[in-house]
PDB file of C-alpha atoms in Angstrom:
ATOM      1  CA  MET A 154      49.163 -20.513  70.787  1.00 49.00           C
ATOM      2  CA  ALA A 155      49.897 -22.612  67.703  1.00 53.00           C
ATOM      3  CA  TRP A 156      52.706 -25.113  67.682  1.00 50.00           C
ATOM      4  CA  VAL A 157      55.284 -24.587  64.977  1.00 52.00           C
ATOM      5  CA  ARG A 158      57.205 -27.701  64.044  1.00 54.00           C
ATOM      6  CA  GLU A 159      60.163 -28.084  61.786  1.00 63.00           C
ATOM      7  CA  PRO A 160      59.580 -29.885  58.505  1.00 76.00           C
ATOM      8  CA  ASN A 161      60.900 -33.423  58.482  1.00 90.00           C
ATOM      9  CA  ASN A 162      63.244 -35.131  56.041  1.00 94.00           C
ATOM     10  CA  ILE A 163      60.893 -37.744  54.633  1.00 94.00           C
ATOM     11  CA  VAL A 164      63.381 -39.649  52.451  1.00 95.00           C
ATOM     12  CA  PRO A 165      64.428 -42.825  54.282  1.00 94.00           C
ATOM     13  CA  ILE A 166      68.075 -43.652  54.923  1.00 95.00           C
ATOM     14  CA  MET A 167      68.960 -45.453  51.699  1.00 97.00           C
ATOM     15  CA  THR A 168      71.379 -48.395  51.667  1.00 96.00           C
ATOM     16  CA  SER A 169      71.125 -48.800  47.872  1.00 96.00           C
ATOM     17  CA  ASN A 170      69.245 -46.979  45.119  1.00 97.00           C
ATOM     18  CA  THR A 171      66.138 -49.074  45.922  1.00 98.00           C
ATOM     19  CA  THR A 172      66.524 -50.090  49.580  1.00 97.00           C
ATOM     20  CA  PRO A 173      64.677 -49.802  51.923  1.00 95.00           C
ATOM     21  CA  ARG A 174      61.937 -48.227  49.744  1.00 95.00           C
ATOM     22  CA  GLY A 175      61.459 -45.774  46.928  1.00 96.00           C
ATOM     23  CA  VAL A 176      64.100 -45.104  44.294  1.00 98.00           C
ATOM     24  CA  ALA A 177      67.141 -42.823  44.479  1.00 98.00           C
ATOM     25  CA  PHE A 178      68.080 -41.750  40.950  1.00 98.00           C
ATOM     26  CA  ALA A 179      70.582 -39.561  39.132  1.00 97.00           C
ATOM     27  CA  SER A 180      71.375 -38.461  35.595  1.00 95.00           C
ATOM     28  CA  SER A 181      74.692 -40.307  35.941  1.00 93.00           C
ATOM     29  CA  GLU A 182      76.701 -41.863  38.755  1.00 91.00           C
ATOM     30  CA  GLY A 183      80.347 -42.185  39.691  1.00 78.00           C
ATOM     31  CA  ALA A 184      81.808 -45.676  39.883  1.00 74.00           C
ATOM     32  CA  ALA A 185      81.253 -46.085  43.623  1.00 80.00           C
ATOM     33  CA  ASN A 186      79.147 -43.024  44.341  1.00 89.00           C
ATOM     34  CA  VAL A 187      75.587 -43.865  43.369  1.00 96.00           C
ATOM     35  CA  ALA A 188      72.537 -41.658  43.940  1.00 97.00           C
ATOM     36  CA  ALA A 189      71.789 -43.391  47.261  1.00 97.00           C
ATOM     37  CA  ALA A 190      75.049 -41.972  48.668  1.00 96.00           C
ATOM     38  CA  ALA A 191      73.247 -38.623  49.051  1.00 97.00           C
ATOM     39  CA  TYR A 192      70.536 -40.288  51.158  1.00 97.00           C
ATOM     40  CA  ASN A 193      72.534 -42.782  53.257  1.00 95.00           C
ATOM     41  CA  ASN A 194      73.209 -40.478  56.235  1.00 92.00           C
ATOM     42  CA  ASN A 195      76.945 -41.200  55.909  1.00 91.00           C
ATOM     43  CA  LEU A 196      78.888 -37.958  55.695  1.00 86.00           C
ATOM     44  CA  GLY A 197      81.913 -39.886  54.430  1.00 87.00           C
ATOM     45  CA  THR A 198      80.244 -40.610  51.085  1.00 90.00           C
ATOM     46  CA  ALA A 199      78.775 -38.447  48.351  1.00 92.00           C
ATOM     47  CA  TRP A 200      76.971 -38.686  45.045  1.00 94.00           C
ATOM     48  CA  TYR A 201      78.746 -37.292  42.030  1.00 90.00           C
ATOM     49  CA  PRO A 202      78.220 -37.568  38.272  1.00 89.00           C
ATOM     50  CA  LYS A 203      80.345 -39.924  36.217  1.00 85.00           C
ATOM     51  CA  GLN A 204      83.887 -38.529  35.980  1.00 77.00           C
ATOM     52  CA  SER A 205      85.442 -40.512  33.154  1.00 66.00           C
ATOM     53  CA  PRO A 206      84.440 -39.362  30.695  1.00 73.00           C
ATOM     54  CA  LEU A 207      83.244 -36.257  32.500  1.00 78.00           C
ATOM     55  CA  THR A 208      79.481 -35.791  32.496  1.00 82.00           C
ATOM     56  CA  PRO A 209      78.646 -32.153  31.662  1.00 86.00           C
ATOM     57  CA  PRO A 210      75.732 -30.341  33.312  1.00 92.00           C
ATOM     58  CA  PRO A 211      72.884 -30.484  33.851  1.00 95.00           C
ATOM     59  CA  TRP A 212      73.373 -32.907  36.739  1.00 95.00           C
ATOM     60  CA  LYS A 213      70.223 -34.384  38.246  1.00 97.00           C
ATOM     61  CA  LEU A 214      69.735 -36.094  41.595  1.00 98.00           C
ATOM     62  CA  GLY A 215      66.324 -37.181  42.830  1.00 99.00           C
ATOM     63  CA  TYR A 216      64.108 -39.510  44.764  1.00 98.00           C
ATOM     64  CA  GLU A 217      60.897 -41.334  43.832  1.00 98.00           C
ATOM     65  CA  PHE A 218      58.547 -41.923  46.742  1.00 96.00           C
ATOM     66  CA  VAL A 219      56.335 -44.991  47.126  1.00 94.00           C
ATOM     67  CA  GLU A 220      53.316 -42.670  47.100  1.00 93.00           C
ATOM     68  CA  PRO A 221      52.995 -38.960  46.256  1.00 94.00           C
ATOM     69  CA  ALA A 222      54.341 -36.624  48.925  1.00 94.00           C
ATOM     70  CA  ARG A 223      54.261 -32.867  49.511  1.00 95.00           C
ATOM     71  CA  ILE A 224      57.765 -31.449  49.709  1.00 97.00           C
ATOM     72  CA  TYR A 225      58.251 -27.793  50.547  1.00 94.00           C
ATOM     73  CA  GLY A 226      61.907 -27.608  51.390  1.00 97.00           C
ATOM     74  CA  TYR A 227      65.262 -29.303  51.048  1.00 98.00           C
ATOM     75  CA  THR A 228      68.773 -29.187  52.412  1.00 97.00           C
ATOM     76  CA  ILE A 229      72.003 -29.697  50.494  1.00 97.00           C
ATOM     77  CA  LEU A 230      75.384 -30.526  51.977  1.00 95.00           C
ATOM     78  CA  SER A 231      78.308 -30.411  49.570  1.00 90.00           C
ATOM     79  CA  TRP A 232      81.444 -32.459  50.059  1.00 76.00           C
ATOM     80  CA  ILE A 233      85.037 -31.491  50.855  1.00 74.00           C
ATOM     81  CA  LEU A 234      85.438 -28.553  48.458  1.00 78.00           C
ATOM     82  CA  VAL A 235      83.071 -25.614  48.179  1.00 82.00           C
ATOM     83  CA  GLY A 236      83.946 -25.473  44.474  1.00 85.00           C
ATOM     84  CA  TRP A 237      82.123 -28.773  44.052  1.00 89.00           C
ATOM     85  CA  ALA A 238      78.880 -27.320  45.457  1.00 94.00           C
ATOM     86  CA  PRO A 239      75.901 -26.361  43.285  1.00 96.00           C
ATOM     87  CA  LYS A 240      75.763 -22.766  42.069  1.00 96.00           C
ATOM     88  CA  ASN A 241      72.648 -22.696  39.847  1.00 98.00           C
ATOM     89  CA  TRP A 242      69.756 -25.137  40.071  1.00 99.00           C
ATOM     90  CA  THR A 243      66.053 -25.826  40.160  1.00 99.00           C
ATOM     91  CA  PHE A 244      64.178 -28.143  42.501  1.00 99.00           C
ATOM     92  CA  GLU A 245      61.450 -29.934  40.549  1.00 99.00           C
ATOM     93  CA  GLY A 246      58.422 -32.174  41.008  1.00 99.00           C
ATOM     94  CA  TRP A 247      57.236 -34.778  38.477  1.00 99.00           C
ATOM     95  CA  THR A 248      53.648 -34.166  37.297  1.00 97.00           C
ATOM     96  CA  GLY A 249      53.399 -37.556  35.612  1.00 97.00           C
ATOM     97  CA  THR A 250      54.228 -36.081  32.203  1.00 98.00           C
ATOM     98  CA  ALA A 251      56.817 -33.351  32.857  1.00 98.00           C
ATOM     99  CA  TRP A 252      59.075 -31.820  35.495  1.00 99.00           C
ATOM    100  CA  LYS A 253      57.586 -28.735  37.170  1.00 99.00           C
ATOM    101  CA  VAL A 254      59.999 -26.170  38.614  1.00 99.00           C
ATOM    102  CA  LEU A 255      59.120 -25.561  42.267  1.00 99.00           C
ATOM    103  CA  HIS A 256      62.143 -23.530  43.377  1.00 99.00           C
ATOM    104  CA  THR A 257      65.035 -21.803  41.584  1.00 99.00           C
ATOM    105  CA  ARG A 258      68.405 -20.671  42.956  1.00 99.00           C
ATOM    106  CA  THR A 259      71.164 -18.837  41.091  1.00 98.00           C
ATOM    107  CA  ASN A 260      74.670 -17.701  41.985  1.00 97.00           C
ATOM    108  CA  ILE A 261      74.751 -19.505  45.340  1.00 96.00           C
ATOM    109  CA  THR A 262      78.360 -19.345  46.497  1.00 94.00           C
ATOM    110  CA  ALA A 263      77.996 -19.417  50.299  1.00 92.00           C
ATOM    111  CA  TRP A 264      78.610 -23.057  51.255  1.00 92.00           C
ATOM    112  CA  SER A 265      80.051 -24.954  54.171  1.00 88.00           C
ATOM    113  CA  THR A 266      81.310 -28.519  54.094  1.00 82.00           C
ATOM    114  CA  THR A 267      79.899 -29.097  57.591  1.00 87.00           C
ATOM    115  CA  THR A 268      76.562 -27.242  57.631  1.00 91.00           C
ATOM    116  CA  PRO A 269      73.886 -27.882  54.987  1.00 94.00           C
ATOM    117  CA  ASN A 270      72.190 -25.054  53.127  1.00 96.00           C
ATOM    118  CA  ARG A 271      68.435 -25.097  53.714  1.00 97.00           C
ATOM    119  CA  TYR A 272      65.749 -23.854  51.333  1.00 98.00           C
ATOM    120  CA  LEU A 273      61.996 -23.589  51.935  1.00 96.00           C
ATOM    121  CA  PHE A 274      59.356 -22.767  49.327  1.00 96.00           C
ATOM    122  CA  THR A 275      55.581 -22.842  48.919  1.00 96.00           C
ATOM    123  CA  ASN A 276      54.152 -26.053  47.465  1.00 96.00           C
ATOM    124  CA  THR A 277      50.580 -27.282  47.857  1.00 95.00           C
ATOM    125  CA  GLU A 278      50.841 -30.257  45.482  1.00 96.00           C
ATOM    126  CA  LYS A 279      51.982 -33.827  46.051  1.00 95.00           C
ATOM    127  CA  TYR A 280      54.371 -35.383  43.551  1.00 97.00           C
ATOM    128  CA  LEU A 281      55.703 -38.912  43.253  1.00 97.00           C
ATOM    129  CA  LYS A 282      59.212 -37.816  42.229  1.00 98.00           C
ATOM    130  CA  TYR A 283      61.384 -34.817  43.030  1.00 99.00           C
ATOM    131  CA  GLN A 284      64.772 -33.861  41.661  1.00 99.00           C
ATOM    132  CA  LEU A 285      67.530 -31.319  42.043  1.00 99.00           C
ATOM    133  CA  ASN A 286      68.508 -30.139  38.547  1.00 98.00           C
ATOM    134  CA  VAL A 287      71.928 -28.457  38.765  1.00 97.00           C
ATOM    135  CA  THR A 288      73.111 -26.433  35.764  1.00 96.00           C
ATOM    136  CA  ALA A 289      76.399 -25.128  37.246  1.00 95.00           C
ATOM    137  CA  SER A 290      78.713 -25.719  40.188  1.00 93.00           C
ATOM    138  CA  ASN A 291      81.088 -23.273  41.868  1.00 91.00           C
ATOM    139  CA  THR A 292      84.460 -22.932  40.089  1.00 82.00           C
ATOM    140  CA  THR A 293      84.701 -26.528  38.845  1.00 77.00           C
ATOM    141  CA  ASN A 294      83.278 -28.688  36.125  1.00 83.00           C
ATOM    142  CA  THR A 295      81.896 -31.294  38.500  1.00 85.00           C
ATOM    143  CA  LEU A 296      79.477 -31.608  41.389  1.00 90.00           C
ATOM    144  CA  TRP A 297      79.550 -33.563  44.652  1.00 92.00           C
ATOM    145  CA  ILE A 298      76.562 -33.787  46.998  1.00 95.00           C
ATOM    146  CA  CYS A 299      77.114 -35.444  50.352  1.00 94.00           C
ATOM    147  CA  LYS A 300      73.535 -35.138  51.563  1.00 96.00           C
ATOM    148  CA  LEU A 301      70.203 -34.137  50.042  1.00 98.00           C
ATOM    149  CA  GLU A 302      67.205 -34.020  52.355  1.00 97.00           C
ATOM    150  CA  MET A 303      63.641 -33.449  51.164  1.00 98.00           C
ATOM    151  CA  LEU A 304      61.514 -31.726  53.760  1.00 97.00           C
ATOM    152  CA  GLY A 305      57.845 -32.608  53.999  1.00 94.00           C
ATOM    153  CA  ASP A 306      54.807 -32.182  56.170  1.00 77.00           C
ATOM    154  CA  PRO A 307      55.517 -31.875  59.887  1.00 49.00           C
ATOM    155  CA  LEU A 308      53.688 -33.887  62.492  1.00 42.00           C
ATOM    156  CA  PRO A 309      50.119 -32.711  63.117  1.00 43.00           C
ATOM    157  CA  GLU A 310      49.590 -30.146  65.840  1.00 45.00           C
ATOM    158  CA  PRO A 311      48.907 -31.705  69.216  1.00 46.00           C
ATOM    159  CA  THR A 312      45.364 -31.427  70.491  1.00 50.00           C
ATOM    160  CA  ALA A 313      44.657 -29.228  73.500  1.00 49.00           C
ATOM    161  CA  ASN A 314      44.133 -32.167  75.858  1.00 47.00           C
ATOM    162  CA  LEU A 315      47.683 -33.362  75.199  1.00 45.00           C
ATOM    163  CA  LEU A 316      49.012 -30.072  76.534  1.00 44.00           C
ATOM    164  CA  ILE A 317      47.178 -30.255  79.882  1.00 41.00           C
ATOM    165  CA  PRO A 318      48.946 -32.211  82.626  1.00 42.00           C
ATOM    166  CA  GLN A 319      46.825 -35.024  83.998  1.00 42.00           C
ATOM    167  CA  ALA A 320      46.783 -35.815  87.720  1.00 42.00           C
ATOM    168  CA  ILE A 321      47.372 -39.546  88.058  1.00 43.00           C
ATOM    169  CA  GLY A 322      47.980 -39.832  91.790  1.00 38.00           C
ATOM    170  CA  CYS A 323      51.789 -39.620  91.795  1.00 37.00           C
ATOM    171  CA  PHE A 324      52.261 -36.707  94.185  1.00 34.00           C
TER     172      PHE A 324
END
């Protein structure tokens, strides 16, 4: 029997766009809602594009790892209003010279403000940077993302000897 493990969010909890490691980035940021707000594990904050003047789409939110990583899924949690959630987007990896589209979603209208939407895709390559490239939101001309997780390789499968109980004299 093979062990199946859930992919892990491999972006650290960010306290600023560069702390504790890597770089959270966005195409634009609101006055107090920087890119790191989507990675800070605080559901009371969110990243959103600059509002005054309004930044039109596309809106981009991403993370640069310290070393290349293989991402094959992500979760998105919108904030407060479903109308502020993404509707059309691509999830992309940076090749070193261009963004490569890894996953595309269109007309996504089913959102909750308490449960993230989760997306898995096939990816065999490691990239240094990944980004969500949103071209439209639902019913509004802005976007708010409370949480963006990037899902990477799970822990390795345990070896057979770890699954066998060992008698150590505590009977």
